Tab-separated table of C-alpha atoms and ligand atoms in Angstrom:
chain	number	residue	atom	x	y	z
A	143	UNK	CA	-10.638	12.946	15.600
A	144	UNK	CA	-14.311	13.540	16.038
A	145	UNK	CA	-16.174	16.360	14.098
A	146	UNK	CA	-19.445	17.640	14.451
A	147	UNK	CA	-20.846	18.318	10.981
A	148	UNK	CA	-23.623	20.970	10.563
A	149	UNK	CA	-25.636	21.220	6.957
A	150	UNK	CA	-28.055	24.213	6.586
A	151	UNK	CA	-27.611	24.796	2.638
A	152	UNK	CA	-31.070	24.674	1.788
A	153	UNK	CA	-34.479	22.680	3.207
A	154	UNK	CA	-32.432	20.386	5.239
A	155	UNK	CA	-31.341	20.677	8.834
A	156	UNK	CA	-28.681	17.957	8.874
A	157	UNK	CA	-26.622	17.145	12.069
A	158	UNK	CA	-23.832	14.846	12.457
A	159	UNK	CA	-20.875	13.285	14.324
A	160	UNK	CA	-18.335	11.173	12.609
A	161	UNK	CA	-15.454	9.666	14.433
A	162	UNK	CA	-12.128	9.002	12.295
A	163	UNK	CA	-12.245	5.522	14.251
A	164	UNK	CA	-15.632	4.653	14.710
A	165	UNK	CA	-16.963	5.796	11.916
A	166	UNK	CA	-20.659	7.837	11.955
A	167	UNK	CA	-21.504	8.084	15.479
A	168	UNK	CA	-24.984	10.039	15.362
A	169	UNK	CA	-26.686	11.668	12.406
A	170	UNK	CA	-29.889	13.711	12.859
A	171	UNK	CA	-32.278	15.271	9.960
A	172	UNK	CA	-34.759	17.847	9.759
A	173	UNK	CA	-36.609	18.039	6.679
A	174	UNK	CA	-38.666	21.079	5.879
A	175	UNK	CA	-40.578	19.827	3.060
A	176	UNK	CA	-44.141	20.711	4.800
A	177	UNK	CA	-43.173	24.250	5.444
A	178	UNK	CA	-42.827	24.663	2.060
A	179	UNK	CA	-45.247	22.934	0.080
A	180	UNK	CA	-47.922	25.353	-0.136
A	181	UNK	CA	-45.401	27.543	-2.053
A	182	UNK	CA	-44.502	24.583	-4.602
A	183	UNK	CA	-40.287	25.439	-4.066
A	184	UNK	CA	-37.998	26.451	-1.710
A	185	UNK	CA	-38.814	30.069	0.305
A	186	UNK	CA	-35.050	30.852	1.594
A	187	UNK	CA	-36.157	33.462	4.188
A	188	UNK	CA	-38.981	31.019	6.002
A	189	UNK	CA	-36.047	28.394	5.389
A	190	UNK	CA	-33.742	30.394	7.509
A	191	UNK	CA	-35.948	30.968	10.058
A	192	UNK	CA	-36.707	27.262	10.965
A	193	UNK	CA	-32.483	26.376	10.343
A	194	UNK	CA	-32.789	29.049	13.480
A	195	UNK	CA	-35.100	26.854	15.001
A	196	UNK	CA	-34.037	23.168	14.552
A	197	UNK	CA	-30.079	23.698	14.649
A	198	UNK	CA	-29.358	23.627	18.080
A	199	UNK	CA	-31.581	21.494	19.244
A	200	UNK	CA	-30.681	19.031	16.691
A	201	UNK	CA	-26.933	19.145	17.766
A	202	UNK	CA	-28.343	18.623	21.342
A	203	UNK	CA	-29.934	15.182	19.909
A	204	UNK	CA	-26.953	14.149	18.251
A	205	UNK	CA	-24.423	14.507	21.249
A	206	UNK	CA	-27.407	12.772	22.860
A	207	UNK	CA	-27.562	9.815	20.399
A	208	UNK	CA	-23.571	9.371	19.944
A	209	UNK	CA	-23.305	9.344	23.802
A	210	UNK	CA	-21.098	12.506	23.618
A	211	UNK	CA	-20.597	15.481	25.366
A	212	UNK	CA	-19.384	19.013	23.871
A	213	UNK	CA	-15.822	17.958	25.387
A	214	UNK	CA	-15.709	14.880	23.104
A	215	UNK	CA	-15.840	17.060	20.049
A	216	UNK	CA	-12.563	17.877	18.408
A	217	UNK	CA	-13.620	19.569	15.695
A	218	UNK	CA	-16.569	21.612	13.679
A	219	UNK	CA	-17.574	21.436	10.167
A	220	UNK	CA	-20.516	23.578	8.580
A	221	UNK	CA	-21.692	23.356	5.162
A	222	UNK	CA	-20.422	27.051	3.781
A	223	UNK	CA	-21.828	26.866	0.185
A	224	UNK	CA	-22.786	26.946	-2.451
A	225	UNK	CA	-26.677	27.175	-1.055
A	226	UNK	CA	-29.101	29.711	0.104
A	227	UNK	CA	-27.254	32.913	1.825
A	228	UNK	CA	-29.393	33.028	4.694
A	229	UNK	CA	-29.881	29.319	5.451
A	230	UNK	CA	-26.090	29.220	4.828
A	231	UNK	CA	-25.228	32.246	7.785
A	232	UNK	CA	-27.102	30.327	10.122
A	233	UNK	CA	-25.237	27.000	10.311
A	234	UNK	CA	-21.862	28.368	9.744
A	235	UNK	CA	-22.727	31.265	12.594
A	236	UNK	CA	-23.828	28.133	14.779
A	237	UNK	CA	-20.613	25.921	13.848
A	238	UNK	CA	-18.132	29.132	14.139
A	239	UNK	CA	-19.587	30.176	17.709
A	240	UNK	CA	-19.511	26.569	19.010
A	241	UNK	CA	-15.868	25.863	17.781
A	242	UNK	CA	-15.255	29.129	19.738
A	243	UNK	CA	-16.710	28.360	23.036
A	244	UNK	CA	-15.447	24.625	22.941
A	245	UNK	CA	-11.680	26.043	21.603
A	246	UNK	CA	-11.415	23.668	18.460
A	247	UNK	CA	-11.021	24.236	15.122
A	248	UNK	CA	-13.475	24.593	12.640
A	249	UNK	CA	-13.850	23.925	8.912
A	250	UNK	CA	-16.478	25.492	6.099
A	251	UNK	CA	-17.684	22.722	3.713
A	252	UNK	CA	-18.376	22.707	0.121
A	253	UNK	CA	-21.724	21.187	-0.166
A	254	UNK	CA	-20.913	19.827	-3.218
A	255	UNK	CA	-17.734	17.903	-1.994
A	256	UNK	CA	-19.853	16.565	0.692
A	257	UNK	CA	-22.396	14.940	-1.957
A	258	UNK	CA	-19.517	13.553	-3.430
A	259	UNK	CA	-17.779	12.383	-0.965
A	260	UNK	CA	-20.680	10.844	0.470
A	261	UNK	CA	-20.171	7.478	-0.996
A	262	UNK	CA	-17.118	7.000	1.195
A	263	UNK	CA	-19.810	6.645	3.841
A	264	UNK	CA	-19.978	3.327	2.768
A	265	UNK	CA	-18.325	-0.114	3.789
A	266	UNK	CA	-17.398	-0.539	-0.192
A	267	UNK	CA	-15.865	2.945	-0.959
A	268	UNK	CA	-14.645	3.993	-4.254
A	269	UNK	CA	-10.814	4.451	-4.851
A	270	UNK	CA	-9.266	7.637	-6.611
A	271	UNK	CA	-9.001	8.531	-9.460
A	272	UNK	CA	-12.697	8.472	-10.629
A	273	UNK	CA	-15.589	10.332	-12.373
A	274	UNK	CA	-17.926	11.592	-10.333
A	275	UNK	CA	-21.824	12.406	-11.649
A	276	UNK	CA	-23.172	14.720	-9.623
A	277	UNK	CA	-27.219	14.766	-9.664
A	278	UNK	CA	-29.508	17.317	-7.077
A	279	UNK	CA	-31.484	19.492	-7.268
A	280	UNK	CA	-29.290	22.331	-7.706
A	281	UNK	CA	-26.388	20.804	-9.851
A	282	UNK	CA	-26.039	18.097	-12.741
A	283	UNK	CA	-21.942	18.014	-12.996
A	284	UNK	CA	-20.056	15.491	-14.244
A	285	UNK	CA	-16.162	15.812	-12.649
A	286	UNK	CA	-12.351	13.774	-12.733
A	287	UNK	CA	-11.334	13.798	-9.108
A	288	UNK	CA	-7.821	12.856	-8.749
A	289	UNK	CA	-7.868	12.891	-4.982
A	290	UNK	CA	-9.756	15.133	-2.166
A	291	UNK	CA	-9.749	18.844	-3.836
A	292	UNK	CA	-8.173	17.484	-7.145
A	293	UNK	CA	-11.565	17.984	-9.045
A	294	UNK	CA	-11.984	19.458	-12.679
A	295	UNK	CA	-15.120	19.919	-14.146
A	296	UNK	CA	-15.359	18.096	-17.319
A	297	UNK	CA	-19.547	18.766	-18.081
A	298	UNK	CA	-22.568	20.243	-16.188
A	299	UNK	CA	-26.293	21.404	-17.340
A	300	UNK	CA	-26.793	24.049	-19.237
A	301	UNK	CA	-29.676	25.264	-17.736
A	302	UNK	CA	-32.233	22.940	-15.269
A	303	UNK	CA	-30.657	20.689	-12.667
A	304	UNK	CA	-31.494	16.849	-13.394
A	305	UNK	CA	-33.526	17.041	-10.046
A	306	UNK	CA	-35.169	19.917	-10.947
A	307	UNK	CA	-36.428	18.586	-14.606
A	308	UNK	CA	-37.916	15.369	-12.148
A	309	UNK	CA	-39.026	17.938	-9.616
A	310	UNK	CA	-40.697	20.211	-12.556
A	311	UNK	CA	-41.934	17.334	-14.466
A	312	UNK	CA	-43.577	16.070	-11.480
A	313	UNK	CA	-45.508	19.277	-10.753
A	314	UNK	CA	-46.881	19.256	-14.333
A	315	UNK	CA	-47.744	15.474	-13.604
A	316	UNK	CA	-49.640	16.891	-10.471
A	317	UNK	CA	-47.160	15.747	-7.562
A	318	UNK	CA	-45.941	17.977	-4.805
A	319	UNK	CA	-42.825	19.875	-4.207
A	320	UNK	CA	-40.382	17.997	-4.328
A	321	UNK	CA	-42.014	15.298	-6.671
A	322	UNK	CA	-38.518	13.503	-8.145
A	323	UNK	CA	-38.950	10.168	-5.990
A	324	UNK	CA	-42.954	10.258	-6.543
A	325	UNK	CA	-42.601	10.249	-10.110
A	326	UNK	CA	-40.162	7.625	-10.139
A	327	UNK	CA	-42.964	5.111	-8.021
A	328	UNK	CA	-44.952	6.767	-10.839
A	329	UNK	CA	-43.041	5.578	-13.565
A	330	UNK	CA	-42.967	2.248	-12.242
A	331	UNK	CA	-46.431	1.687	-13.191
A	332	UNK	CA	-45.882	3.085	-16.828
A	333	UNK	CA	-45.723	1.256	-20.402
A	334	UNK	CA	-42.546	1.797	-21.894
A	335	UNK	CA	-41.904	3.190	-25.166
A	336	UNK	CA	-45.391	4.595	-25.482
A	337	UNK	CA	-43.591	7.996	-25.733
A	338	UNK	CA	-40.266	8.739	-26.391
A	339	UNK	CA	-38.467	12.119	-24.857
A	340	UNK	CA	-35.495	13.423	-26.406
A	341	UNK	CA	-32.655	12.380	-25.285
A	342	UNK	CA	-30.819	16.678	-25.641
A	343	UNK	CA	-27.775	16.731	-26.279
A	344	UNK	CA	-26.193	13.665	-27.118
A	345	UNK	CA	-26.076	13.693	-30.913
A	346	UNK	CA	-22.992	16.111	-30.328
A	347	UNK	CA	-19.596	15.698	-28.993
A	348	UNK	CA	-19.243	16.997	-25.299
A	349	UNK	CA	-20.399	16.212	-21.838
A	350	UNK	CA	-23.015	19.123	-20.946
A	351	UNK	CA	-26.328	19.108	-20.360
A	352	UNK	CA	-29.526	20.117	-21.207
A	353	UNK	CA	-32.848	19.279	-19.253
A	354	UNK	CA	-35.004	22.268	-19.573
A	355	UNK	CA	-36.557	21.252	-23.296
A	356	UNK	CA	-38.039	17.471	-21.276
A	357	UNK	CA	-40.456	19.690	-19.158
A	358	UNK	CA	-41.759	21.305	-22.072
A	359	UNK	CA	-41.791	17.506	-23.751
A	360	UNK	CA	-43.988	16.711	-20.731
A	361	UNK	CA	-45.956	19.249	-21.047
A	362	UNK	CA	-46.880	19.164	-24.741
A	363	UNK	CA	-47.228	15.421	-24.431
A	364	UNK	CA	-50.015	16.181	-21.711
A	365	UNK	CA	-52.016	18.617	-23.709
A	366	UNK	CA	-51.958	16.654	-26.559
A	367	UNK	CA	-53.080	12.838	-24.943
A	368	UNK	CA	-54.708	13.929	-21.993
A	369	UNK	CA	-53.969	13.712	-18.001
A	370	UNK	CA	-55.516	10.256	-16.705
A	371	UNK	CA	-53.497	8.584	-14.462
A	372	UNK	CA	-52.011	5.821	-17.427
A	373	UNK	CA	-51.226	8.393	-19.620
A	374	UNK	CA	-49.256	10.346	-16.516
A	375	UNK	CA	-47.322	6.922	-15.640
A	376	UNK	CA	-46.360	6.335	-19.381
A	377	UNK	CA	-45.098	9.945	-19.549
A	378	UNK	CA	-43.253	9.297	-16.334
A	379	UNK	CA	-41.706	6.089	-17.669
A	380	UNK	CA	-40.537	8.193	-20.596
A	381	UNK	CA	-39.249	11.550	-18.954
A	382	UNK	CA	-37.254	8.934	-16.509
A	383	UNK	CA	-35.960	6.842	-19.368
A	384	UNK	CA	-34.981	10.226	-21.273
A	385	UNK	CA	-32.712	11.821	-17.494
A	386	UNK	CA	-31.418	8.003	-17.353
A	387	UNK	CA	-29.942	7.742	-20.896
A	388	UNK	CA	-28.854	10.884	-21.364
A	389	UNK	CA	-27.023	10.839	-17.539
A	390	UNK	CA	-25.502	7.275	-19.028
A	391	UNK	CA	-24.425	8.259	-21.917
A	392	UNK	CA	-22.332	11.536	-20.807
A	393	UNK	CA	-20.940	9.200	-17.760
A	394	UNK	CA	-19.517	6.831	-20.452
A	395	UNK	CA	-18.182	9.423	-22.469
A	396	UNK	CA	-16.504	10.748	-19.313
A	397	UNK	CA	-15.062	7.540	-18.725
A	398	UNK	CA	-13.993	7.142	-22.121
A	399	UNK	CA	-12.630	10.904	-21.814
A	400	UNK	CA	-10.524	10.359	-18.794
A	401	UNK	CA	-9.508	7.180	-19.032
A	402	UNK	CA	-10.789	6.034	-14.916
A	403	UNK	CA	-12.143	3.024	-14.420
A	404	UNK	CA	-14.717	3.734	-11.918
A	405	UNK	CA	-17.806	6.007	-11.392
A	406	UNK	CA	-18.929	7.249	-8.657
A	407	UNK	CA	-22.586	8.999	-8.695
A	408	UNK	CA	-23.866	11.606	-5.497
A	409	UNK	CA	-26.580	13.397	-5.157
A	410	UNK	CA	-30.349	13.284	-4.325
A	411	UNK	CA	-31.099	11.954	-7.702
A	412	UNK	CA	-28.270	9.198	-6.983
A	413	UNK	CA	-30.869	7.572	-4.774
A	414	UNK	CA	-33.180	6.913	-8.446
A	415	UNK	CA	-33.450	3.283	-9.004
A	416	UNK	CA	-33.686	3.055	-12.463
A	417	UNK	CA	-30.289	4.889	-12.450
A	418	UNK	CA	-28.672	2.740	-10.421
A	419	UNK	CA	-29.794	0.134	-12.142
A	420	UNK	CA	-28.618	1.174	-15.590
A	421	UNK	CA	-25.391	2.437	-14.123
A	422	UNK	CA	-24.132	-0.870	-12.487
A	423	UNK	CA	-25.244	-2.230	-15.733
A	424	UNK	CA	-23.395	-0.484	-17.575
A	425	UNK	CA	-19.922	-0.654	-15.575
A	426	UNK	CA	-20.615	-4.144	-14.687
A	427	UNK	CA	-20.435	-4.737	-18.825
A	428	UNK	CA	-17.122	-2.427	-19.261
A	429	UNK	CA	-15.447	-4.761	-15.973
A	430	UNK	CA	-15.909	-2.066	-13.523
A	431	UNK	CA	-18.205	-0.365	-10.516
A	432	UNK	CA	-20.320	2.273	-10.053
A	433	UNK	CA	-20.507	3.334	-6.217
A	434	UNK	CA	-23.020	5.405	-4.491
A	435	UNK	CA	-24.149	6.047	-0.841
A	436	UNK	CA	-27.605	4.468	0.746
A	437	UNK	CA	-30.482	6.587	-0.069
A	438	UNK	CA	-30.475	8.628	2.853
A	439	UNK	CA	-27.057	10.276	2.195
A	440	UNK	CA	-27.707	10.776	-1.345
A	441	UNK	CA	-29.745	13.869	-0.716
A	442	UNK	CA	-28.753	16.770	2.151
A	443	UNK	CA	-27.739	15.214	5.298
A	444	UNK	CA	-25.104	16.269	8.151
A	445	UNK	CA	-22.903	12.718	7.726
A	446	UNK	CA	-21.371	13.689	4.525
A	447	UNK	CA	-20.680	17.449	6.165
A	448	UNK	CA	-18.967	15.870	9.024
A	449	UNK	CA	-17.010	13.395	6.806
A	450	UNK	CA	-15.861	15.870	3.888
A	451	UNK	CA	-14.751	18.224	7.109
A	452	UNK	CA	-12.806	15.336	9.060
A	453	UNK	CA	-10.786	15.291	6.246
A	454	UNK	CA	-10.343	18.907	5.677
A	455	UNK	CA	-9.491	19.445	9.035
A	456	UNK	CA	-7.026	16.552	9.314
A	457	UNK	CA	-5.036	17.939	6.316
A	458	UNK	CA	-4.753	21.218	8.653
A	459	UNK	CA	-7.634	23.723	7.550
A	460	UNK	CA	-9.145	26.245	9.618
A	461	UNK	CA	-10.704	29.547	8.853
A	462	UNK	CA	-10.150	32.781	10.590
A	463	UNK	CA	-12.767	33.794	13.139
A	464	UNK	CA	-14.656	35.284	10.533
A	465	UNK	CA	-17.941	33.922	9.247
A	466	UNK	CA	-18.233	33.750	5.627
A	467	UNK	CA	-20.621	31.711	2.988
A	468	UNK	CA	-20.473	31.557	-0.308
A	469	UNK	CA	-23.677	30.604	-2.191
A	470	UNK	CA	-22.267	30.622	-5.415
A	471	UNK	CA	-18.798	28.668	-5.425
A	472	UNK	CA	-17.422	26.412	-8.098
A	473	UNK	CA	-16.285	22.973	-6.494
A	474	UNK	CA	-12.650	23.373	-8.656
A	475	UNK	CA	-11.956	25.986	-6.155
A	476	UNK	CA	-11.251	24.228	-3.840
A	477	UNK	CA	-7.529	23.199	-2.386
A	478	UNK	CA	-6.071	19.654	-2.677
A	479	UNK	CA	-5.758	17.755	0.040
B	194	ATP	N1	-35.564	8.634	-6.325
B	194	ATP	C1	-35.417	9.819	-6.899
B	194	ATP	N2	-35.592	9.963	-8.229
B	194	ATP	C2	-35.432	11.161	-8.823
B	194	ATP	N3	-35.110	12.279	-8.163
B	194	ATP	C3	-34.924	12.202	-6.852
B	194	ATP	C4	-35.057	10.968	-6.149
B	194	ATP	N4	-34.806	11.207	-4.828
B	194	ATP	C5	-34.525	12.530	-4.737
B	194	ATP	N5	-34.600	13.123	-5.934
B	194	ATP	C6	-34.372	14.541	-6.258
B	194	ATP	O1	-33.179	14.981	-5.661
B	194	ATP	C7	-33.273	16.375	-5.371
B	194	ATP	C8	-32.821	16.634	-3.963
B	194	ATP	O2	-31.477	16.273	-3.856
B	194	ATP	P1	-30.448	17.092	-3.006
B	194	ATP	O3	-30.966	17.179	-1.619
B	194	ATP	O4	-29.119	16.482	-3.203
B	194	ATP	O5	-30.532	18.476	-3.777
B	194	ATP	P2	-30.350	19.936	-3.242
B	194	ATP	O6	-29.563	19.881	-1.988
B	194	ATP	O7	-31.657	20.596	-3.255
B	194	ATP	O8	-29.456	20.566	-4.395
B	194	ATP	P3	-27.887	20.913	-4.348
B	194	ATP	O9	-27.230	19.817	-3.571
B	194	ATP	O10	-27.478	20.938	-5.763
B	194	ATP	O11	-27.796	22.212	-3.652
B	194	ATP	C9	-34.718	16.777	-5.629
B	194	ATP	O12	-34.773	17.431	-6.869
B	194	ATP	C10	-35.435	15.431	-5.657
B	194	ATP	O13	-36.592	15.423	-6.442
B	195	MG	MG1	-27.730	18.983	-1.783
């Protein structure tokens, strides 16, 4: 089987084939971080309108790069939520009508079970059960997946996403939208242990999340020491330390929780080095692994869409002709595979 995967969720035109064989046969990325930056975020109706733009071309280049033509495509997966409504409509209009035209099925993708399944990408990929951490910009979840569609969530945030504490951090730091992996190259340069964040809520039992009081942290720590470019470093090095620790600590408990042996971590914030590094610490010490994907498929990309999909559609799903997204839609939902 060969499925075209199609990811429009949010700033991100992703494109993919993946062959159940051969693996990833083409993958092709838009990013619309320019077209956005003057705003400082996300703005979903210009985001729509260049999703209109870049998705059919994009599936043009990635027949192109795989070698393929429509005929060699036996099935369709688009990215159905959760996301942005109208960025949403516009891949999983594109993925529906194509499916149509070239008479194969077609699959709507949790966006979320892409990022996790992401990993599986991999030539090392993680075997069920495990925990999963889930870290983007929209989500901070930590969840026991049994199997494809056997996920419970055990934890998330409570209020900001860990990407979007780096991402808000960063803007009070003066980086651009989004500034998570600049304030990381940041923090690289900073003392530790000059200041210490908080690290909220892990002086209680439980595995949610807070990350909306580190911002504030930041910001009170800049008004009160000033904004030269050390100071910003060392409060870099200790808002990073602070996401790190905390995301550690709940990912042990988890582990302790459920009982799994391995953890699995997704997600554009996945790609943070100084959380990979304490992770596979970690695991390494309790005789076990921590697996992620490469950088690139850590934040929005069509691979994962196309993989998560393959293995939808193999297990038999297909939608109606209808096209429906979902931009809110909780990833326990979903059906076992
Ligand atoms: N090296 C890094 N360190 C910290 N944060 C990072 C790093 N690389 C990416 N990020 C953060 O990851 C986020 C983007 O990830 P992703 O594309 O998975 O999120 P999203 O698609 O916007 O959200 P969601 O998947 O929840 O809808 C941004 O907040 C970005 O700052
Ligand atoms: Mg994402």
């Amino acid at each position: 089987m060969r499925v075209l995967g199609i990811e429009t969720s949010c700033d991100e035109t992703g494109i993919a084939v993946y062959d159940q064989q051969a693996g990833l046969l083409a993958n092709q990325l838009y990013s619309q971080v320019k077209l956005h930056a003057d705003y400082g975020g996300v703005v979903p109706e210009l985001a729509s309108r260049d999703h209109v733009r870049k998705t059919v071309p994009l599936i043009q280049a990635a027949l192109k790069e795989a070698n393929l033509s429509a005929a060699d495509i036996n099935g369709v997966a688009y990215t159905a939520g959760p996301g942005l409504v109208g960025a949403l409509l516009v891949g999983a209009s594109v993925g529906r009508a194509l499916a149509f035209a070239w008479n194969v099925p077609a699959v709507p993708v949790h966006h979320m079970e892409g990022h996790l399944l992401a990993p599986m990408l991999e030539d090392n990929p993680p075997a069920f059960p495990f925990v999963a951490l889930l870290v983007s910009g929209g989500h901070t979840q930590l969840i026991s997946v049994i199997g494809i569609g056997k996920y419970e969530l055990l934890g998330e945030s409570i209020d900001d996403a860990a990407g979007e504490a780096f991402d808000k951090t960063a803007k009070l730091l003066g980086l651009d939208y989004p500034g998570g992996p600049m304030l990381s190259k940041m923090a690289q340069q900073g003392v530790a242990d000059r200041f210490t964040f908080p690290r909220p809520m892990t002086d209680r039992p439980g595995l949610d999340f807070s990350f909306s009081g580190l911002k504030t942290f930041a910001a009170n720590t800049i008004r009160s020491n000033g904004g030269d470019d050390q100071t910003c470093a060392d409060i870099a090095r200790a808002f990073e330390d602070a996401v790190v620790d905390t995301l550690a600590i709940k990912c042990k408990r988890a582990l302790e929780q459920t009982g799994f042996k391995n953890l699995v971590m997704a997600g554009g914030v996945s790609a943070n080095r100084t959380l990979r590094t304490k992770l596979a610490a970690m695991m390494q010490k309790r005789g076990a692994e921590v697996f992620y994907a490469r950088p690139q498929f850590c934040t929005d990309n069509g691979a994962m869409i196309a993989y998560a999909g393959m293995v939808r559609l193999k297990s038999g799903a297909d939608q109606e002709l209808s096209v429906s997204v979902r931009p809110r839609w909780p990833l326990a939902e979903l059906p076992a595979v």
